[in-house]
Short mmCIF file of C-alpha atoms in Angstrom, two decimals:
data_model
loop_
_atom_site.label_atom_id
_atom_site.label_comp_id
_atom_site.label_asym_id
_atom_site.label_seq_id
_atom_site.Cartn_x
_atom_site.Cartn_y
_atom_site.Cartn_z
CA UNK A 1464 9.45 11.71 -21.91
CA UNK A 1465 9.94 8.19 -23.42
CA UNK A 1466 13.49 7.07 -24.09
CA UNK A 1467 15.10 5.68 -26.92
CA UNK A 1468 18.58 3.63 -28.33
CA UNK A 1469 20.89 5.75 -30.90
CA UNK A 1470 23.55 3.01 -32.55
CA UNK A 1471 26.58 4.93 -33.72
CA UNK A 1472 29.29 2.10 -34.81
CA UNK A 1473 31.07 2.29 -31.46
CA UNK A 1474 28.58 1.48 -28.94
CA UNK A 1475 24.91 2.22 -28.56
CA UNK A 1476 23.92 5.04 -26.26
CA UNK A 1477 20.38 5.86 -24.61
CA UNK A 1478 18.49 9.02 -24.41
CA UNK A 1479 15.38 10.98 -24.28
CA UNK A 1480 13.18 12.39 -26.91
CA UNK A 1481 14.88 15.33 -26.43
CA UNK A 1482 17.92 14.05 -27.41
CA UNK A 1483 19.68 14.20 -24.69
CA UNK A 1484 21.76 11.38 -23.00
CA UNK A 1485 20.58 9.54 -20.28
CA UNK A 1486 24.32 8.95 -18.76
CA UNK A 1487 24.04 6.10 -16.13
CA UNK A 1488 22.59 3.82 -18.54
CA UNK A 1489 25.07 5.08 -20.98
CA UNK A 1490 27.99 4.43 -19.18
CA UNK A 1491 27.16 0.88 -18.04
CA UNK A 1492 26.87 0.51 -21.61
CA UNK A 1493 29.95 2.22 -22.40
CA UNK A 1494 31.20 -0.31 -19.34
CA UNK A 1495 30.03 -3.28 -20.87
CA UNK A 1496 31.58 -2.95 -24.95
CA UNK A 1497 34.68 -1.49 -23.66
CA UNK A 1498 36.00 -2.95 -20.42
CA UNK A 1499 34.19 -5.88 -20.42
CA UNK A 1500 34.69 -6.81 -24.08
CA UNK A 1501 31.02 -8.12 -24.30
CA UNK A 1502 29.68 -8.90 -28.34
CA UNK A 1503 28.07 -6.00 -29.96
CA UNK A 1504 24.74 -7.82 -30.21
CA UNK A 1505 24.61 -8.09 -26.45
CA UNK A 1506 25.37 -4.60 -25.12
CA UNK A 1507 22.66 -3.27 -27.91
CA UNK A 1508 20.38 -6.11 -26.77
CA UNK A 1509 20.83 -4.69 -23.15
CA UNK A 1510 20.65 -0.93 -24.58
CA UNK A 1511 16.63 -2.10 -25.78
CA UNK A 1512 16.56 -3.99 -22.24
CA UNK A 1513 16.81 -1.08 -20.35
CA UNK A 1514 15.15 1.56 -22.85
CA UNK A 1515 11.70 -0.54 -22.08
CA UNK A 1516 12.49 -0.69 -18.60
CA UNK A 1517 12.54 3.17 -18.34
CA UNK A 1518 9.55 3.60 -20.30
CA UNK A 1519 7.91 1.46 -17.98
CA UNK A 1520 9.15 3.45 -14.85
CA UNK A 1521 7.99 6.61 -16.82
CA UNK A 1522 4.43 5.17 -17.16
CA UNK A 1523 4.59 4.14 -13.64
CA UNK A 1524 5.98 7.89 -13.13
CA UNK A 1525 8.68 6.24 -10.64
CA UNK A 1526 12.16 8.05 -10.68
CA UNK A 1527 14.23 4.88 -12.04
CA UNK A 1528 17.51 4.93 -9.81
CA UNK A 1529 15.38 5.13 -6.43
CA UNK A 1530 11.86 4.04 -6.38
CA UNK A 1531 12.25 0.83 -8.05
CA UNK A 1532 11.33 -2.56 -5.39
CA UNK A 1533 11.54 -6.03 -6.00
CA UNK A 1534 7.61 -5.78 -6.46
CA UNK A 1535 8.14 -3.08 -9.54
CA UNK A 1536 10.15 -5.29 -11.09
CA UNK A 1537 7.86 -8.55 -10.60
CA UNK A 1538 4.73 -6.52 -12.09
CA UNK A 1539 7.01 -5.22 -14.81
CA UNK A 1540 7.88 -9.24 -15.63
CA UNK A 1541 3.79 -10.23 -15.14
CA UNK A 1542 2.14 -6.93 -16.95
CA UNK A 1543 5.37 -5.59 -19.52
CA UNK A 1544 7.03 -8.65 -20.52
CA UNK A 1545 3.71 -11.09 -19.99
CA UNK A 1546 3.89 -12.48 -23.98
CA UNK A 1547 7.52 -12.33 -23.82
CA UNK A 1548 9.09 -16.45 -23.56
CA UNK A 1549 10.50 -17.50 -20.36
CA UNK A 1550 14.07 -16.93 -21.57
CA UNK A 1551 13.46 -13.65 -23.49
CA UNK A 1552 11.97 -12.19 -19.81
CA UNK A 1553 14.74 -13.48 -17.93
CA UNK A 1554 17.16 -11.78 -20.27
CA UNK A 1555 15.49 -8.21 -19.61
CA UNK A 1556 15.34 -8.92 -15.82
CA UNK A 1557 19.30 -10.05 -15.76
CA UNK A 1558 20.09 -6.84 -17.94
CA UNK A 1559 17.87 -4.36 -15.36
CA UNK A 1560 20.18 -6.02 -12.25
CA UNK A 1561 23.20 -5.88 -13.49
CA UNK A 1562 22.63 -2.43 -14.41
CA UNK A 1563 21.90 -1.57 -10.54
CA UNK A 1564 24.62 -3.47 -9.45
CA UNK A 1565 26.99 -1.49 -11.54
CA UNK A 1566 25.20 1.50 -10.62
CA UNK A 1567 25.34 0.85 -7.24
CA UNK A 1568 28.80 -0.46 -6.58
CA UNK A 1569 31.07 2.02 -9.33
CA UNK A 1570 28.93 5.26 -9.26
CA UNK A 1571 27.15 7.46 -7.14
CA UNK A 1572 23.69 7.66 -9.15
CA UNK A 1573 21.87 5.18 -6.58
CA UNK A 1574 22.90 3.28 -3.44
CA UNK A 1575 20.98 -0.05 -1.43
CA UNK A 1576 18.93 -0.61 -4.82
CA UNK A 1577 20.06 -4.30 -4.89
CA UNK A 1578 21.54 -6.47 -2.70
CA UNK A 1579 20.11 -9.45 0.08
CA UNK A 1580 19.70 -8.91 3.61
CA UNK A 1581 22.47 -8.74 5.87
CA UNK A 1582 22.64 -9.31 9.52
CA UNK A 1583 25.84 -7.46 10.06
CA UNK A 1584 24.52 -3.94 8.98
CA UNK A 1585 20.62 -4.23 8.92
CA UNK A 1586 20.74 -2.75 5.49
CA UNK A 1587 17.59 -2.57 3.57
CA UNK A 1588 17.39 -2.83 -0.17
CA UNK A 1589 14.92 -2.01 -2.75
CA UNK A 1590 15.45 -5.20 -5.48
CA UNK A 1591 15.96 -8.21 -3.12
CA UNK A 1592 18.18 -11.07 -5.01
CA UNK A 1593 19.70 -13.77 -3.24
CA UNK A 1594 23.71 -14.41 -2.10
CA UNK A 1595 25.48 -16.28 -4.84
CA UNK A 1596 27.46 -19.87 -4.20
CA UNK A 1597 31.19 -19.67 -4.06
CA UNK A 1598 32.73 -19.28 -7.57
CA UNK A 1599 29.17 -18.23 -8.79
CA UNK A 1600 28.07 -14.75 -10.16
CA UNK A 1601 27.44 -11.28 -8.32
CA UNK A 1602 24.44 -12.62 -6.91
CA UNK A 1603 21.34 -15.02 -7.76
CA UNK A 1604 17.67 -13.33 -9.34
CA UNK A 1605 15.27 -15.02 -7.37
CA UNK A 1606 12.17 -13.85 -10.03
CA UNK A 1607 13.07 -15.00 -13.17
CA UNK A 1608 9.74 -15.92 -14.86
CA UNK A 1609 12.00 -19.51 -16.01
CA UNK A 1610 12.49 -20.24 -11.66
CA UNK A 1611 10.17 -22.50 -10.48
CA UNK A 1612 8.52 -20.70 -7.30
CA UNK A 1613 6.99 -22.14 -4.32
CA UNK A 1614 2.92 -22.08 -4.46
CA UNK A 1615 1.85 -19.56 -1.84
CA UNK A 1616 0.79 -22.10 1.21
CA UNK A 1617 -2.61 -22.15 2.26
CA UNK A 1618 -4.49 -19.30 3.42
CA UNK A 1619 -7.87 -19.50 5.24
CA UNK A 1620 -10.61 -17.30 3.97
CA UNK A 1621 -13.07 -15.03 6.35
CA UNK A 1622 -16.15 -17.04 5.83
CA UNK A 1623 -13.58 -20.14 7.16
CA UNK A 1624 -12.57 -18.33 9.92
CA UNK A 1625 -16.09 -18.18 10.92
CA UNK A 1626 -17.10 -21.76 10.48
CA UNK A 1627 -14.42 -22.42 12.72
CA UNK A 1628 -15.31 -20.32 15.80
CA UNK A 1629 -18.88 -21.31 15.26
CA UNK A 1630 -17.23 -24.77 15.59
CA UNK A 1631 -15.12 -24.18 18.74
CA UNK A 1632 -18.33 -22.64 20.15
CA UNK A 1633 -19.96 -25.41 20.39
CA UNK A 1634 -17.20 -27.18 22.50
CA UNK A 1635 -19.18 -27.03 25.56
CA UNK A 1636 -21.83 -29.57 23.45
CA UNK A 1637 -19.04 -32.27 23.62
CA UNK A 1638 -18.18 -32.44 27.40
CA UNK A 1639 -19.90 -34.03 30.17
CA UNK A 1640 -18.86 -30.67 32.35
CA UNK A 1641 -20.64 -28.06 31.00
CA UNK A 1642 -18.24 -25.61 33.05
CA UNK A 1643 -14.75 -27.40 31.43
CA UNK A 1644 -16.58 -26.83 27.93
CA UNK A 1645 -17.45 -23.35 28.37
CA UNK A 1646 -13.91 -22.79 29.17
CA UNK A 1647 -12.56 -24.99 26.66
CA UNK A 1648 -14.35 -23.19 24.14
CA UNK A 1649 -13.46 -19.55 25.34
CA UNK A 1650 -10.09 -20.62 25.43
CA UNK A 1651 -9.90 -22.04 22.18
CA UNK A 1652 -11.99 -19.17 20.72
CA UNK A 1653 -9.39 -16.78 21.95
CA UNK A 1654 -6.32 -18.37 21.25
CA UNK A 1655 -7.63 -18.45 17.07
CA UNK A 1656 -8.40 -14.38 17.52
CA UNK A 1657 -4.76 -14.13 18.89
CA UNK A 1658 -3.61 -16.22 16.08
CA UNK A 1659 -5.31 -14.23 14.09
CA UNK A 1660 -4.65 -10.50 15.11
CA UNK A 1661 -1.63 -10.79 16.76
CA UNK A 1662 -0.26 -13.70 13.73
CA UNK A 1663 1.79 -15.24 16.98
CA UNK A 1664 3.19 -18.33 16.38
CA UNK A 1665 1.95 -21.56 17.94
CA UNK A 1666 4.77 -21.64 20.57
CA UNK A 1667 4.34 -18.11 20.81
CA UNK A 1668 1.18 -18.10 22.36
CA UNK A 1669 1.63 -21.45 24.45
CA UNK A 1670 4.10 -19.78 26.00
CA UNK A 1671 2.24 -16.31 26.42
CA UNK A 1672 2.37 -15.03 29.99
CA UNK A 1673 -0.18 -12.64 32.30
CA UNK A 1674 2.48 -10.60 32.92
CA UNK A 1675 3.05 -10.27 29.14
CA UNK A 1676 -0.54 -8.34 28.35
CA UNK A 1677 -1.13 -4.74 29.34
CA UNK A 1678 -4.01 -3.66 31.66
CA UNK A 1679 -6.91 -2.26 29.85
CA UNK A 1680 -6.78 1.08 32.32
CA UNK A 1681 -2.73 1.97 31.05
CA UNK A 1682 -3.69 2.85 27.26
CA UNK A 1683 -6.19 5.39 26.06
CA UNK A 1684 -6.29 4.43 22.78
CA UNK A 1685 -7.90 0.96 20.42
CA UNK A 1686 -5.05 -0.03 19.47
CA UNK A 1687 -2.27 -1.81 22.28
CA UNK A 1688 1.45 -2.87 21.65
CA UNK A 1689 2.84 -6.32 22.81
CA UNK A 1690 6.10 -7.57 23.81
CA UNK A 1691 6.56 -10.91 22.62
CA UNK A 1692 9.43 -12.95 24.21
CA UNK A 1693 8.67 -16.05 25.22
CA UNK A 1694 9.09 -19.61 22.44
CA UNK A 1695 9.58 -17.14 19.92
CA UNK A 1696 11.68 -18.19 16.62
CA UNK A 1697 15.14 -18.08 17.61
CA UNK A 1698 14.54 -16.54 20.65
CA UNK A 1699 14.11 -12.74 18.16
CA UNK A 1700 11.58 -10.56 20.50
CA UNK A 1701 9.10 -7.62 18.86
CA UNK A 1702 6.24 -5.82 19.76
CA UNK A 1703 3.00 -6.70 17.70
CA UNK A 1704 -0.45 -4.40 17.43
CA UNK A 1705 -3.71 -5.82 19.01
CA UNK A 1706 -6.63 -4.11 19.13
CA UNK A 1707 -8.29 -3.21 22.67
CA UNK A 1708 -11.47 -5.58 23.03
CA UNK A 1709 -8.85 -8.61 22.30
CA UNK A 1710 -6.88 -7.48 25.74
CA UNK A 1711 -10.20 -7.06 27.18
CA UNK A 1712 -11.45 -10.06 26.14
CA UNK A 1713 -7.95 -12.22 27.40
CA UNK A 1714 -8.31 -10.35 30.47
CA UNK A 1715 -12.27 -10.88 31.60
CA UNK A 1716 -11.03 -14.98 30.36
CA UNK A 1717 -8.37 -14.61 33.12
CA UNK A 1718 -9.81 -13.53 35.94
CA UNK A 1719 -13.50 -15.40 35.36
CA UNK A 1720 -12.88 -19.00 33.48
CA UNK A 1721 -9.16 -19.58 33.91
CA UNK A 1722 -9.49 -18.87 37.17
CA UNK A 1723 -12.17 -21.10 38.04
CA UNK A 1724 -10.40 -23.69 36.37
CA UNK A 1725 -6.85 -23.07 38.60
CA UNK A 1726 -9.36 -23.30 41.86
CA UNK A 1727 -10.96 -26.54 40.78
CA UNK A 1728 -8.54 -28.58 39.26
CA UNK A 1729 -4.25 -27.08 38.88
CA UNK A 1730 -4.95 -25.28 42.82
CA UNK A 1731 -2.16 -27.75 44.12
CA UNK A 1732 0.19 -26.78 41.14
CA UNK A 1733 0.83 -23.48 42.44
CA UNK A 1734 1.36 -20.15 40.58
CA UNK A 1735 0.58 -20.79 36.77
CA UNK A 1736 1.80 -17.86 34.44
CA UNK A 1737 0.47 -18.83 31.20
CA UNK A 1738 -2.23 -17.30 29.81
CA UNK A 1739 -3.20 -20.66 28.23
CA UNK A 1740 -3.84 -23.74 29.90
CA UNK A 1741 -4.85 -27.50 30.22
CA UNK A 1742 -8.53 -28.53 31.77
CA UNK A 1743 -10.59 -31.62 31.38
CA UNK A 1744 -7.85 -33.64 32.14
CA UNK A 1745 -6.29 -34.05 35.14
CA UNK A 1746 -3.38 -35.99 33.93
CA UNK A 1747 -1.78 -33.64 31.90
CA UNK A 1748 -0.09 -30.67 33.08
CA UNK A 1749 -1.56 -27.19 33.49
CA UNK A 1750 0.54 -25.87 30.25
CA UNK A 1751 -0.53 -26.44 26.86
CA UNK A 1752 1.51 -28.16 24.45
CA UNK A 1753 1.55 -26.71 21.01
CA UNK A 1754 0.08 -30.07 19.49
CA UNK A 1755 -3.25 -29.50 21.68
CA UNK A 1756 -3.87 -26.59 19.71
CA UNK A 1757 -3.28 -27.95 16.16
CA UNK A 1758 -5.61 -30.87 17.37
CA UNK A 1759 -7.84 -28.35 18.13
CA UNK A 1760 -8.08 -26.69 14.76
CA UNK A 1761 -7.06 -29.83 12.78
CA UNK A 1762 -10.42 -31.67 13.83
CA UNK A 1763 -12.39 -28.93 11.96
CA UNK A 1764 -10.18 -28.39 9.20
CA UNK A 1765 -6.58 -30.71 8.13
CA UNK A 1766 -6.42 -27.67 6.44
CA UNK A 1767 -6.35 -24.96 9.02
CA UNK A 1768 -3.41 -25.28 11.51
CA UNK A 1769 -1.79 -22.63 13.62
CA UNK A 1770 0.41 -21.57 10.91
CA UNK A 1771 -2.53 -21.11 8.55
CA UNK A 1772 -3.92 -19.09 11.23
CA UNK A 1773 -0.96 -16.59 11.07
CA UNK A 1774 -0.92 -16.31 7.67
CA UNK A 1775 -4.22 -15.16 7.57
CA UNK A 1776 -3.25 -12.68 10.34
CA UNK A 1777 -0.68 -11.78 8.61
CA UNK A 1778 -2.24 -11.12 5.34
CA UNK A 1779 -5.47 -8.94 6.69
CA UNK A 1780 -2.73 -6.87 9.00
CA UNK A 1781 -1.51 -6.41 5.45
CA UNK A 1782 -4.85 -5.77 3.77
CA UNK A 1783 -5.51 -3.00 6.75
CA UNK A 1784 -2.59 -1.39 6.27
CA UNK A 1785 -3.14 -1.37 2.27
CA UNK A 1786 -6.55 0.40 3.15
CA UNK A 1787 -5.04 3.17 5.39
CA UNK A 1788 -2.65 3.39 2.33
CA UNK A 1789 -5.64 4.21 0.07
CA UNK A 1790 -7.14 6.39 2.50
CA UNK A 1791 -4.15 8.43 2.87
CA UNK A 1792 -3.70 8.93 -0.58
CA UNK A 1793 -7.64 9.17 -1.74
CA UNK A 1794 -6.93 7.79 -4.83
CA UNK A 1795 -8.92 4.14 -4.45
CA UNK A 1796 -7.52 1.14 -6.32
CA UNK A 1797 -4.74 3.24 -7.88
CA UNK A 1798 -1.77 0.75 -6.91
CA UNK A 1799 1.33 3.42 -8.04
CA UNK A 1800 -0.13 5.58 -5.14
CA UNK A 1801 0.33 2.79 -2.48
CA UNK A 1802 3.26 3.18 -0.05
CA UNK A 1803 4.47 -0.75 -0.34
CA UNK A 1804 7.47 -0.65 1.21
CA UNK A 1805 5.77 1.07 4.48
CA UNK A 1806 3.17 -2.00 4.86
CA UNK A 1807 6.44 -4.20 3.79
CA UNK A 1808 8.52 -2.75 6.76
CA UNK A 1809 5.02 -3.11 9.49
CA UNK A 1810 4.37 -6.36 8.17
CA UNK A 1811 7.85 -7.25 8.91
CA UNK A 1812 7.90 -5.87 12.00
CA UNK A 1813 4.17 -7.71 13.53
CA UNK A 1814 5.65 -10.97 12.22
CA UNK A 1815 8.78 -10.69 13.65
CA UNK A 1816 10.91 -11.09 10.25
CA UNK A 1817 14.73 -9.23 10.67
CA UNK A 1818 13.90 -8.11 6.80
CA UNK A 1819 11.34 -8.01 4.28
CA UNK A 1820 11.85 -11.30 3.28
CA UNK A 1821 10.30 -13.06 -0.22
CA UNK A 1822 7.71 -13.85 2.46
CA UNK A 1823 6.48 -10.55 3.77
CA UNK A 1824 6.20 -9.36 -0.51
CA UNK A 1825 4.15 -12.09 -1.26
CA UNK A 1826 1.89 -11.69 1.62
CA UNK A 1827 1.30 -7.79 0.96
CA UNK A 1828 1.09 -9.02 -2.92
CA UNK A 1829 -1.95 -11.43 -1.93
CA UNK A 1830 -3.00 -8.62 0.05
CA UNK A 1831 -3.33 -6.06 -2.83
CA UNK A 1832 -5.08 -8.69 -5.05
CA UNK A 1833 -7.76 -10.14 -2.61
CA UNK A 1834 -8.05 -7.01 -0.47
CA UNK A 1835 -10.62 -7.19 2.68
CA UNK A 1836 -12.83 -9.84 2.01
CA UNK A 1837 -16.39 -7.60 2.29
CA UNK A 1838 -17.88 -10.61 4.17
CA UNK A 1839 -15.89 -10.19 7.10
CA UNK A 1840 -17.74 -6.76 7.39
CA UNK A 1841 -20.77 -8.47 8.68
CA UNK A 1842 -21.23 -8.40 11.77
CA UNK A 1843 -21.20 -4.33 13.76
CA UNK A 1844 -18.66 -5.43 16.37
CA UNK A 1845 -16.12 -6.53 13.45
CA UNK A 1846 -16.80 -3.41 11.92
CA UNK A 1847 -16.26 -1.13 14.95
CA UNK A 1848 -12.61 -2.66 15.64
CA UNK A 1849 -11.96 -2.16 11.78
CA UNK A 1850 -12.53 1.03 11.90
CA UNK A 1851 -11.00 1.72 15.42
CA UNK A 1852 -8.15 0.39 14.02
CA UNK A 1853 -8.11 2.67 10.53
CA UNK A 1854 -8.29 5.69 13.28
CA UNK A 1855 -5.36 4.34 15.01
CA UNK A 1856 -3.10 4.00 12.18
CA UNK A 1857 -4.47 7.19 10.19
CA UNK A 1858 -3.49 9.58 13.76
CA UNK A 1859 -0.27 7.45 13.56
CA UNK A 1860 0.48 8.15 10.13
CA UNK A 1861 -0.31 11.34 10.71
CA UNK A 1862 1.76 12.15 13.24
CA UNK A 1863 4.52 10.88 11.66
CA UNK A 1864 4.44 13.07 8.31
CA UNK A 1865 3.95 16.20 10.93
CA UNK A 1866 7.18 15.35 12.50
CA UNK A 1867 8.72 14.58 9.16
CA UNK A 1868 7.76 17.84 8.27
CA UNK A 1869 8.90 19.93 11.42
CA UNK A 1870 12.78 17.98 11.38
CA UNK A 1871 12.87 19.02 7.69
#
């Protein structure tokens, strides 16, 4: 049912086909002429603002005072309002927000649609816009098409990620000890999968402990949870999802090569905790620093430091997730169907954000455009944890719509 503007010579009113009114959108208008005073040429020019907004949430078959994101809105400014100018887009963007923050704060039809995250009350909001300046307006639109955005930082492809453990491999080529360069390169091989499936930070994992990682016997499952604790970003602690062979893999690295290195070179130091550590040089201490690792990865790549390394995890955790999303709903490449802000709020969660920041969206956006890349499907072992992992999360998801269902 499209919508459309009558003009009687009062005020301009929207409604259906049908004829009937559509009243929130009415009374903001109603709001605007009459208690705000505004020009008749700008509450009719926010009347057509919103009547192509609606049509677009119709075609999108979204209901329009609940299931719009800041994401809707950004695809509505890319796809809808694409041949529009700069300043004719940002005009029907500023006329959609203040309509939900009328909405919001002077009626009942919606609630959390717009706002910026708050510490105070952990609420969560649909249309994220920024805090204003003192003396400034309601609040700031961060995705005007006339701001000038950040370019999204570098993000290593699959067929990189590759080159670069085939690189680290051959670490035990560059040492006169064969035995320091097999562990050098284990080490270093593992530390870029945790980077990469766990998206830990660099201080994160220099500061990752044995004690930290579960035993392979205590979980049934593929799939293993992680407290993180230790040199994390303002000291904020989560839990982040790794799949089984990594623990396994961290594990048979501790008790075979780390250990060998302990008994031959740090056995005077005493107990050692982290998982990570020094060898090849017995003047430095047994604990990594964070700048041996970006030496590490720098000497391959300037390009691909520790950072660029959680993006990446951060953006194929999102891609996964997207999949199981398209799974769920059987309905491939049909982007209306996706449950965004469900990959938003676990994306959030495995990089330890408070909120789904500007961040997290653009990661899941770059996420829905790129998708897997199909080369990292090579090899069988990759496969079987990618599909280990879809099980995981599909019996997850699953278990939460059936207890959904029962407390309804």
């Amino acid at each position: 049912m499209s919508h459309k503007v009558l003009a009687p010579c009062n005020c301009p009113k929207v409604i259906f086909t049908s004829g009937k009114t559509v009243v929130p959108v009415t009374e903001w208008l109603i709001e605007r002429k009459f208690n705000i005073g505004l020009a008749d040429k700008t509450v009719r020019a926010d009347a057509d603002h919103l009547v192509h907004w609606l049509n677009f949430c119709e075609s999108e078959k979204i209901d329009y005072l609940s299931e719009p994101t800041t994401f809707t809105i950004e695809r509505y400014r890319d796809e809808a309002l694409a041949r529009l100018s700069n300043e004719s887009c940002d005009l029907y963007l500023s006329s959609i927000c203040r309509f939900y923050w009328w909405c919001q704060n002077n009626t009942s039809y919606c609630s959390n649609m717009i706002g910026w995250p708050n510490k105070a009350d952990n609420t969560d909001f649909n249309i994220i816009v920024k805090k204003p300046s003192k003396g400034g307006s309601d609040f700031v639109i961060p995705f005007l098409k006339g701001s000038v955005q950040k370019p999204m930082k570098y993000i290593p492809k699959a067929h990189e990620i590759r080159a670069l453990n085939d690189y680290l491999a051959r670490e035990v080529q560059n040492q006169k000890d064969n035995s320091v360069g097999e562990f050098l390169s284990i080490r270093n091989l593992l530390m870029v999968r945790w980077a990469t499936e766990a998206a830990l930070r660099s201080q994160e994992l220099i500061f990752l402990q044995i004690s930290d990682l579960p035993r392979v016997d205590n979980f049934n499952t593929s799939m293993s949870e992680v407290y993180i604790h230790r040199g994390t970003k303002y000291g904020k602690h989560r839990k982040v999802t790794v799949s089984k062979s990594l623990i396994k893999a961290t594990w048979d690295y501790i008790e075979y090569e780390r250990d060998d290195v302990i008994s031959s070179i740090w056995k005077k130091r005493g107990d050692i905790d982290n998982v990570f550590i020094n060898a090849g040089n017995r003047s430095l201490k047994p604990r990594m620093s964070k700048n041996t690792f970006y030496t590490v990865l720098t000497s391959f790549n300037p390009k691909i430091t520790p950072h660029a390394l959680r993006r990446f995890g951060l953006t194929r955790f999102a891609a996964r997730l997207i999949k199981i999303e398209r799974i769920i709903r059987r309905k491939s490449n049909d982007l209306k169907q996706i449950d965004v802000r469900h990959v938003e709020q676990a994306l959030r969660l495995q990089a330890g954000h408070q909120s789904v920041t500007t961040t997290i969206k653009r990661y899941v956006d770059y996420a829905l455009a790129v998708d897997l890349d199909e080369d990292e499907m090579q090899s069988v072992a990759t496969r079987i944890e990618e599909l280990e992992w879809e099980l995981e999360n599909l019996k997850s998801r699953e278990r939460a719509s059936r207890d959904l269902r029962e407390f309804i």
